[in-house]
Amino acid sequence: MKFRPLHDRVVVRRIEEDAKTSGGIIIPDSAKEKPQQGEIVAVGPGARNEKGELVALDVKAGDRVVFGKWSGTEVKIDGEDLLIMKESDIMGILEGSKSSKKAA
């Protein structure tokens, strides 16, 4: 990807949730809500504080994060739907869940 976000912005790829409940009920697309979890694809260099010093971001590429339902701006980069949002829109990092795919 040839896109670098500026300042304290991050690029997030939504992580799609399962289309089937644990009881085996298939959820149709019209009943699904947009996922509020994603994987950080790229991060900006950071924001500047009042003294003009660069403050690095707490997130890095590859982190799984939780964000607000209406956070970010949806964009299409290289044919992929992504979100660009400020670091402050991210509510937290999901620890210990690096792989979003389950073993079959």
Short mmCIF file of N, CA, C and O in Angstrom, two decimals:
data_model
loop_
_atom_site.label_atom_id
_atom_site.label_comp_id
_atom_site.label_asym_id
_atom_site.label_seq_id
_atom_site.Cartn_x
_atom_site.Cartn_y
_atom_site.Cartn_z
N MET A 1 0.85 -1.16 0.00
CA MET A 1 0.00 0.00 0.00
C MET A 1 0.91 1.24 0.00
O MET A 1 1.82 1.33 0.79
N LYS A 2 0.61 2.17 -0.85
CA LYS A 2 1.41 3.38 -0.97
C LYS A 2 0.64 4.56 -0.41
O LYS A 2 0.36 5.52 -1.10
N PHE A 3 0.29 4.47 0.87
CA PHE A 3 -0.43 5.53 1.54
C PHE A 3 0.14 5.67 2.94
O PHE A 3 0.27 4.70 3.66
N ARG A 4 0.49 6.89 3.32
CA ARG A 4 1.03 7.15 4.64
C ARG A 4 0.16 8.22 5.29
O ARG A 4 0.08 9.34 4.82
N PRO A 5 -0.52 7.88 6.39
CA PRO A 5 -1.36 8.86 7.06
C PRO A 5 -0.51 9.95 7.72
O PRO A 5 0.64 9.71 8.09
N LEU A 6 -1.10 11.12 7.87
CA LEU A 6 -0.40 12.25 8.48
C LEU A 6 -0.74 12.38 9.96
O LEU A 6 -1.81 11.95 10.40
N HIS A 7 0.15 12.98 10.70
CA HIS A 7 -0.03 13.34 12.11
C HIS A 7 -0.46 12.15 12.95
O HIS A 7 0.21 11.12 12.95
N ASP A 8 -1.58 12.27 13.66
CA ASP A 8 -2.01 11.19 14.57
C ASP A 8 -3.12 10.34 13.96
O ASP A 8 -3.95 9.79 14.66
N ARG A 9 -3.12 10.22 12.65
CA ARG A 9 -4.14 9.41 11.98
C ARG A 9 -3.62 7.99 11.75
O ARG A 9 -2.43 7.77 11.60
N VAL A 10 -4.56 7.04 11.71
CA VAL A 10 -4.23 5.64 11.44
C VAL A 10 -5.16 5.11 10.36
O VAL A 10 -6.27 5.60 10.17
N VAL A 11 -4.70 4.09 9.65
CA VAL A 11 -5.51 3.39 8.64
C VAL A 11 -5.88 2.04 9.24
O VAL A 11 -5.01 1.30 9.70
N VAL A 12 -7.19 1.73 9.23
CA VAL A 12 -7.71 0.52 9.86
C VAL A 12 -8.48 -0.31 8.84
O VAL A 12 -9.27 0.22 8.07
N ARG A 13 -8.23 -1.63 8.86
CA ARG A 13 -9.02 -2.58 8.06
C ARG A 13 -10.01 -3.24 9.00
O ARG A 13 -9.61 -3.81 10.02
N ARG A 14 -11.30 -3.11 8.69
CA ARG A 14 -12.32 -3.75 9.54
C ARG A 14 -12.14 -5.26 9.54
O ARG A 14 -11.82 -5.86 8.52
N ILE A 15 -12.38 -5.87 10.70
CA ILE A 15 -12.36 -7.32 10.82
C ILE A 15 -13.80 -7.79 10.84
O ILE A 15 -14.57 -7.43 11.74
N GLU A 16 -14.18 -8.53 9.82
CA GLU A 16 -15.56 -9.00 9.69
C GLU A 16 -15.85 -10.07 10.75
O GLU A 16 -15.03 -10.95 11.01
N GLU A 17 -17.02 -9.96 11.35
CA GLU A 17 -17.44 -10.95 12.34
C GLU A 17 -18.07 -12.15 11.65
O GLU A 17 -18.43 -12.08 10.48
N ASP A 18 -18.18 -13.24 12.40
CA ASP A 18 -18.76 -14.45 11.84
C ASP A 18 -20.21 -14.22 11.42
O ASP A 18 -20.94 -13.48 12.07
N ALA A 19 -20.62 -14.87 10.33
CA ALA A 19 -21.98 -14.73 9.83
C ALA A 19 -22.91 -15.76 10.47
O ALA A 19 -24.07 -15.84 10.14
N LYS A 20 -22.37 -16.54 11.42
CA LYS A 20 -23.16 -17.59 12.06
C LYS A 20 -22.98 -17.48 13.57
O LYS A 20 -21.87 -17.27 14.05
N THR A 21 -24.05 -17.61 14.31
CA THR A 21 -23.96 -17.57 15.77
C THR A 21 -23.43 -18.90 16.28
O THR A 21 -23.33 -19.88 15.53
N SER A 22 -23.11 -18.96 17.56
CA SER A 22 -22.59 -20.21 18.14
C SER A 22 -23.65 -21.31 18.11
O SER A 22 -23.32 -22.49 18.12
N GLY A 23 -24.93 -20.93 18.04
CA GLY A 23 -26.01 -21.91 17.96
C GLY A 23 -26.29 -22.38 16.54
O GLY A 23 -27.14 -23.23 16.32
N GLY A 24 -25.57 -21.82 15.55
CA GLY A 24 -25.72 -22.25 14.17
C GLY A 24 -26.67 -21.42 13.34
O GLY A 24 -26.96 -21.74 12.19
N ILE A 25 -27.19 -20.33 13.89
CA ILE A 25 -28.11 -19.47 13.15
C ILE A 25 -27.29 -18.55 12.25
O ILE A 25 -26.36 -17.89 12.70
N ILE A 26 -27.65 -18.51 10.97
CA ILE A 26 -26.94 -17.67 9.99
C ILE A 26 -27.57 -16.28 10.01
O ILE A 26 -28.78 -16.13 9.88
N ILE A 27 -26.72 -15.27 10.17
CA ILE A 27 -27.19 -13.88 10.22
C ILE A 27 -27.12 -13.29 8.81
O ILE A 27 -26.05 -13.26 8.21
N PRO A 28 -28.24 -12.80 8.27
CA PRO A 28 -28.21 -12.21 6.93
C PRO A 28 -27.47 -10.87 6.94
O PRO A 28 -27.36 -10.22 7.97
N ASP A 29 -26.95 -10.47 5.76
CA ASP A 29 -26.19 -9.22 5.65
C ASP A 29 -27.00 -8.01 6.09
O ASP A 29 -26.46 -7.07 6.65
N SER A 30 -28.30 -8.02 5.83
CA SER A 30 -29.13 -6.87 6.17
C SER A 30 -29.28 -6.69 7.68
O SER A 30 -29.59 -5.60 8.15
N ALA A 31 -29.06 -7.74 8.47
CA ALA A 31 -29.21 -7.66 9.92
C ALA A 31 -27.88 -7.41 10.63
O ALA A 31 -27.88 -7.15 11.83
N LYS A 32 -26.79 -7.48 9.90
CA LYS A 32 -25.48 -7.29 10.52
C LYS A 32 -25.19 -5.81 10.75
O LYS A 32 -25.61 -4.96 9.98
N GLU A 33 -24.46 -5.55 11.81
CA GLU A 33 -23.97 -4.19 12.05
C GLU A 33 -22.52 -4.14 11.57
O GLU A 33 -21.86 -5.16 11.45
N LYS A 34 -22.04 -2.94 11.30
CA LYS A 34 -20.65 -2.80 10.89
C LYS A 34 -19.74 -3.21 12.05
O LYS A 34 -20.00 -2.85 13.19
N PRO A 35 -18.69 -3.96 11.75
CA PRO A 35 -17.78 -4.38 12.82
C PRO A 35 -17.12 -3.18 13.48
O PRO A 35 -16.82 -2.18 12.82
N GLN A 36 -16.90 -3.28 14.78
CA GLN A 36 -16.24 -2.22 15.52
C GLN A 36 -14.84 -2.63 15.93
O GLN A 36 -14.25 -2.04 16.83
N GLN A 37 -14.32 -3.66 15.28
CA GLN A 37 -12.96 -4.10 15.51
C GLN A 37 -12.21 -4.03 14.19
O GLN A 37 -12.80 -4.19 13.13
N GLY A 38 -10.92 -3.79 14.29
CA GLY A 38 -10.13 -3.72 13.08
C GLY A 38 -8.66 -3.96 13.35
O GLY A 38 -8.24 -4.06 14.50
N GLU A 39 -7.92 -4.03 12.27
CA GLU A 39 -6.47 -4.21 12.34
C GLU A 39 -5.81 -2.96 11.78
O GLU A 39 -6.19 -2.48 10.71
N ILE A 40 -4.85 -2.43 12.50
CA ILE A 40 -4.13 -1.25 12.05
C ILE A 40 -3.26 -1.64 10.85
O ILE A 40 -2.48 -2.58 10.91
N VAL A 41 -3.40 -0.90 9.75
CA VAL A 41 -2.63 -1.15 8.54
C VAL A 41 -1.43 -0.20 8.47
O VAL A 41 -0.33 -0.61 8.12
N ALA A 42 -1.65 1.07 8.81
CA ALA A 42 -0.57 2.06 8.76
C ALA A 42 -0.84 3.14 9.80
O ALA A 42 -2.00 3.39 10.15
N VAL A 43 0.22 3.75 10.31
CA VAL A 43 0.09 4.82 11.29
C VAL A 43 0.90 6.03 10.85
O VAL A 43 1.90 5.90 10.15
N GLY A 44 0.45 7.19 11.27
CA GLY A 44 1.19 8.42 11.01
C GLY A 44 2.34 8.57 11.99
O GLY A 44 2.48 7.79 12.93
N PRO A 45 3.17 9.60 11.81
CA PRO A 45 4.33 9.78 12.67
C PRO A 45 3.99 10.22 14.08
O PRO A 45 4.76 10.01 15.01
N GLY A 46 2.82 10.82 14.30
CA GLY A 46 2.42 11.26 15.62
C GLY A 46 1.98 12.71 15.59
O GLY A 46 2.15 13.41 14.60
N ALA A 47 1.45 13.15 16.71
CA ALA A 47 0.97 14.54 16.83
C ALA A 47 2.05 15.38 17.51
O ALA A 47 2.96 14.86 18.14
N ARG A 48 1.92 16.67 17.39
CA ARG A 48 2.86 17.58 18.05
C ARG A 48 2.19 18.14 19.31
O ARG A 48 1.02 18.47 19.31
N ASN A 49 2.97 18.23 20.39
CA ASN A 49 2.43 18.80 21.62
C ASN A 49 2.59 20.32 21.59
O ASN A 49 3.01 20.89 20.59
N GLU A 50 2.28 20.99 22.69
CA GLU A 50 2.32 22.44 22.75
C GLU A 50 3.72 23.01 22.57
O GLU A 50 3.90 24.15 22.17
N LYS A 51 4.74 22.21 22.90
CA LYS A 51 6.13 22.65 22.75
C LYS A 51 6.66 22.41 21.33
O LYS A 51 7.78 22.74 21.03
N GLY A 52 5.84 21.76 20.49
CA GLY A 52 6.26 21.46 19.13
C GLY A 52 6.99 20.14 18.99
O GLY A 52 7.47 19.79 17.92
N GLU A 53 7.07 19.38 20.08
CA GLU A 53 7.74 18.08 20.05
C GLU A 53 6.80 17.02 19.50
O GLU A 53 5.60 17.04 19.76
N LEU A 54 7.36 16.07 18.76
CA LEU A 54 6.58 14.98 18.18
C LEU A 54 6.27 13.94 19.25
O LEU A 54 7.17 13.47 19.94
N VAL A 55 4.99 13.60 19.41
CA VAL A 55 4.56 12.59 20.38
C VAL A 55 4.13 11.36 19.58
O VAL A 55 3.17 11.41 18.81
N ALA A 56 4.85 10.26 19.77
CA ALA A 56 4.58 9.03 19.02
C ALA A 56 3.22 8.44 19.41
O ALA A 56 2.73 8.66 20.53
N LEU A 57 2.63 7.67 18.50
CA LEU A 57 1.34 7.03 18.75
C LEU A 57 1.52 5.78 19.61
O LEU A 57 2.59 5.16 19.61
N ASP A 58 0.46 5.39 20.33
CA ASP A 58 0.48 4.18 21.15
C ASP A 58 0.20 2.92 20.35
O ASP A 58 0.45 1.82 20.83
N VAL A 59 -0.36 3.07 19.15
CA VAL A 59 -0.69 1.91 18.32
C VAL A 59 0.36 1.76 17.22
O VAL A 59 1.06 2.70 16.88
N LYS A 60 0.44 0.53 16.68
CA LYS A 60 1.37 0.27 15.58
C LYS A 60 0.69 -0.65 14.58
O LYS A 60 -0.35 -1.25 14.88
N ALA A 61 1.26 -0.75 13.40
CA ALA A 61 0.70 -1.61 12.37
C ALA A 61 0.63 -3.04 12.89
O ALA A 61 1.56 -3.54 13.53
N GLY A 62 -0.51 -3.69 12.64
CA GLY A 62 -0.71 -5.08 13.08
C GLY A 62 -1.53 -5.21 14.35
O GLY A 62 -2.01 -6.29 14.66
N ASP A 63 -1.70 -4.13 15.11
CA ASP A 63 -2.51 -4.17 16.33
C ASP A 63 -3.98 -4.35 15.98
O ASP A 63 -4.47 -3.79 15.01
N ARG A 64 -4.69 -5.15 16.80
CA ARG A 64 -6.15 -5.25 16.69
C ARG A 64 -6.75 -4.26 17.66
O ARG A 64 -6.37 -4.25 18.83
N VAL A 65 -7.66 -3.45 17.18
CA VAL A 65 -8.22 -2.38 18.00
C VAL A 65 -9.74 -2.39 17.98
O VAL A 65 -10.36 -2.99 17.10
N VAL A 66 -10.33 -1.71 18.96
CA VAL A 66 -11.77 -1.50 19.04
C VAL A 66 -11.99 0.00 18.89
O VAL A 66 -11.28 0.80 19.50
N PHE A 67 -12.97 0.36 18.05
CA PHE A 67 -13.24 1.77 17.81
C PHE A 67 -14.74 2.01 17.83
O PHE A 67 -15.53 1.06 17.82
N GLY A 68 -15.15 3.26 17.88
CA GLY A 68 -16.56 3.62 17.93
C GLY A 68 -17.29 3.27 16.65
O GLY A 68 -16.71 3.18 15.58
N LYS A 69 -18.60 3.09 16.77
CA LYS A 69 -19.43 2.68 15.64
C LYS A 69 -19.36 3.66 14.48
O LYS A 69 -19.36 3.28 13.33
N TRP A 70 -19.30 4.96 14.76
CA TRP A 70 -19.31 5.97 13.71
C TRP A 70 -17.95 6.63 13.54
O TRP A 70 -17.84 7.72 13.00
N SER A 71 -16.89 5.98 13.98
CA SER A 71 -15.55 6.56 13.90
C SER A 71 -14.97 6.43 12.50
O SER A 71 -15.24 5.48 11.79
N GLY A 72 -14.14 7.39 12.15
CA GLY A 72 -13.36 7.30 10.93
C GLY A 72 -14.10 7.70 9.66
O GLY A 72 -15.30 7.92 9.65
N THR A 73 -13.31 7.78 8.61
CA THR A 73 -13.80 8.09 7.27
C THR A 73 -13.51 6.89 6.38
O THR A 73 -12.37 6.43 6.32
N GLU A 74 -14.53 6.39 5.71
CA GLU A 74 -14.35 5.23 4.84
C GLU A 74 -13.72 5.67 3.52
O GLU A 74 -14.18 6.63 2.90
N VAL A 75 -12.67 4.96 3.11
CA VAL A 75 -11.98 5.24 1.85
C VAL A 75 -11.69 3.91 1.16
O VAL A 75 -11.71 2.85 1.78
N LYS A 76 -11.42 3.98 -0.14
CA LYS A 76 -11.03 2.80 -0.90
C LYS A 76 -9.63 3.06 -1.42
O LYS A 76 -9.40 3.99 -2.18
N ILE A 77 -8.67 2.24 -0.98
CA ILE A 77 -7.28 2.36 -1.38
C ILE A 77 -6.85 1.03 -1.98
O ILE A 77 -6.99 -0.01 -1.33
N ASP A 78 -6.34 1.06 -3.19
CA ASP A 78 -5.93 -0.15 -3.91
C ASP A 78 -7.05 -1.18 -3.96
O ASP A 78 -6.83 -2.38 -3.83
N GLY A 79 -8.30 -0.71 -4.10
CA GLY A 79 -9.45 -1.61 -4.21
C GLY A 79 -9.92 -2.20 -2.90
O GLY A 79 -10.80 -3.04 -2.87
N GLU A 80 -9.36 -1.77 -1.79
CA GLU A 80 -9.72 -2.30 -0.48
C GLU A 80 -10.42 -1.22 0.34
O GLU A 80 -9.97 -0.08 0.38
N ASP A 81 -11.53 -1.58 0.99
CA ASP A 81 -12.26 -0.64 1.84
C ASP A 81 -11.55 -0.52 3.18
O ASP A 81 -11.38 -1.51 3.90
N LEU A 82 -11.13 0.70 3.53
CA LEU A 82 -10.40 0.96 4.76
C LEU A 82 -11.01 2.15 5.47
O LEU A 82 -11.82 2.87 4.91
N LEU A 83 -10.61 2.35 6.72
CA LEU A 83 -11.03 3.50 7.51
C LEU A 83 -9.80 4.33 7.87
O LEU A 83 -8.76 3.78 8.21
N ILE A 84 -9.94 5.65 7.80
CA ILE A 84 -8.90 6.54 8.29
C ILE A 84 -9.50 7.27 9.48
O ILE A 84 -10.58 7.85 9.38
N MET A 85 -8.82 7.19 10.63
CA MET A 85 -9.33 7.84 11.84
C MET A 85 -8.18 8.37 12.68
O MET A 85 -7.03 7.98 12.48
N LYS A 86 -8.51 9.25 13.59
CA LYS A 86 -7.51 9.75 14.53
C LYS A 86 -7.30 8.70 15.62
O LYS A 86 -8.19 7.89 15.90
N GLU A 87 -6.12 8.74 16.21
CA GLU A 87 -5.83 7.78 17.28
C GLU A 87 -6.81 7.94 18.44
O GLU A 87 -7.17 6.96 19.08
N SER A 88 -7.31 9.13 18.66
CA SER A 88 -8.24 9.36 19.77
C SER A 88 -9.59 8.67 19.56
O SER A 88 -10.34 8.48 20.51
N ASP A 89 -9.92 8.28 18.30
CA ASP A 89 -11.15 7.55 18.03
C ASP A 89 -11.06 6.08 18.42
O ASP A 89 -12.07 5.39 18.50
N ILE A 90 -9.84 5.61 18.66
CA ILE A 90 -9.64 4.21 19.04
C ILE A 90 -9.86 4.08 20.54
O ILE A 90 -9.29 4.84 21.33
N MET A 91 -10.70 3.11 20.94
CA MET A 91 -11.03 2.94 22.35
C MET A 91 -10.04 2.05 23.08
O MET A 91 -9.87 2.17 24.28
N GLY A 92 -9.41 1.12 22.37
CA GLY A 92 -8.46 0.24 23.03
C GLY A 92 -7.84 -0.76 22.07
O GLY A 92 -8.29 -0.93 20.94
N ILE A 93 -6.80 -1.42 22.55
CA ILE A 93 -6.09 -2.44 21.79
C ILE A 93 -6.46 -3.80 22.36
O ILE A 93 -6.47 -3.98 23.58
N LEU A 94 -6.78 -4.74 21.49
CA LEU A 94 -7.10 -6.11 21.92
C LEU A 94 -5.79 -6.87 22.08
O LEU A 94 -5.09 -7.13 21.10
N GLU A 95 -5.44 -7.20 23.31
CA GLU A 95 -4.18 -7.89 23.61
C GLU A 95 -4.33 -9.39 23.36
O GLU A 95 -5.37 -9.97 23.60
N GLY A 96 -3.28 -10.01 22.87
CA GLY A 96 -3.24 -11.46 22.72
C GLY A 96 -4.15 -12.02 21.65
O GLY A 96 -4.49 -13.19 21.69
N SER A 97 -4.56 -11.23 20.68
CA SER A 97 -5.43 -11.73 19.61
C SER A 97 -4.87 -11.29 18.27
O SER A 97 -5.52 -10.62 17.50
N LYS A 98 -3.62 -11.68 17.98
CA LYS A 98 -2.96 -11.26 16.75
C LYS A 98 -3.62 -11.83 15.52
O LYS A 98 -3.76 -11.17 14.53
N SER A 99 -4.04 -13.09 15.57
CA SER A 99 -4.60 -13.72 14.38
C SER A 99 -6.11 -13.57 14.37
O SER A 99 -6.78 -13.93 15.32
N SER A 100 -6.63 -13.02 13.27
CA SER A 100 -8.07 -12.84 13.18
C SER A 100 -8.75 -14.07 12.55
O SER A 100 -9.95 -14.16 12.52
N LYS A 101 -7.95 -15.01 12.05
CA LYS A 101 -8.52 -16.20 11.42
C LYS A 101 -8.41 -17.39 12.38
O LYS A 101 -7.40 -17.60 13.00
N LYS A 102 -9.48 -18.15 12.46
CA LYS A 102 -9.50 -19.32 13.32
C LYS A 102 -9.07 -20.54 12.51
O LYS A 102 -9.33 -20.63 11.33
N ALA A 103 -8.47 -21.49 13.18
CA ALA A 103 -8.07 -22.74 12.52
C ALA A 103 -9.31 -23.56 12.18
O ALA A 103 -10.25 -23.63 12.97
N ALA A 104 -9.30 -24.18 11.03
CA ALA A 104 -10.47 -24.95 10.61
C ALA A 104 -10.49 -26.31 11.23
O ALA A 104 -9.55 -26.90 11.59
#
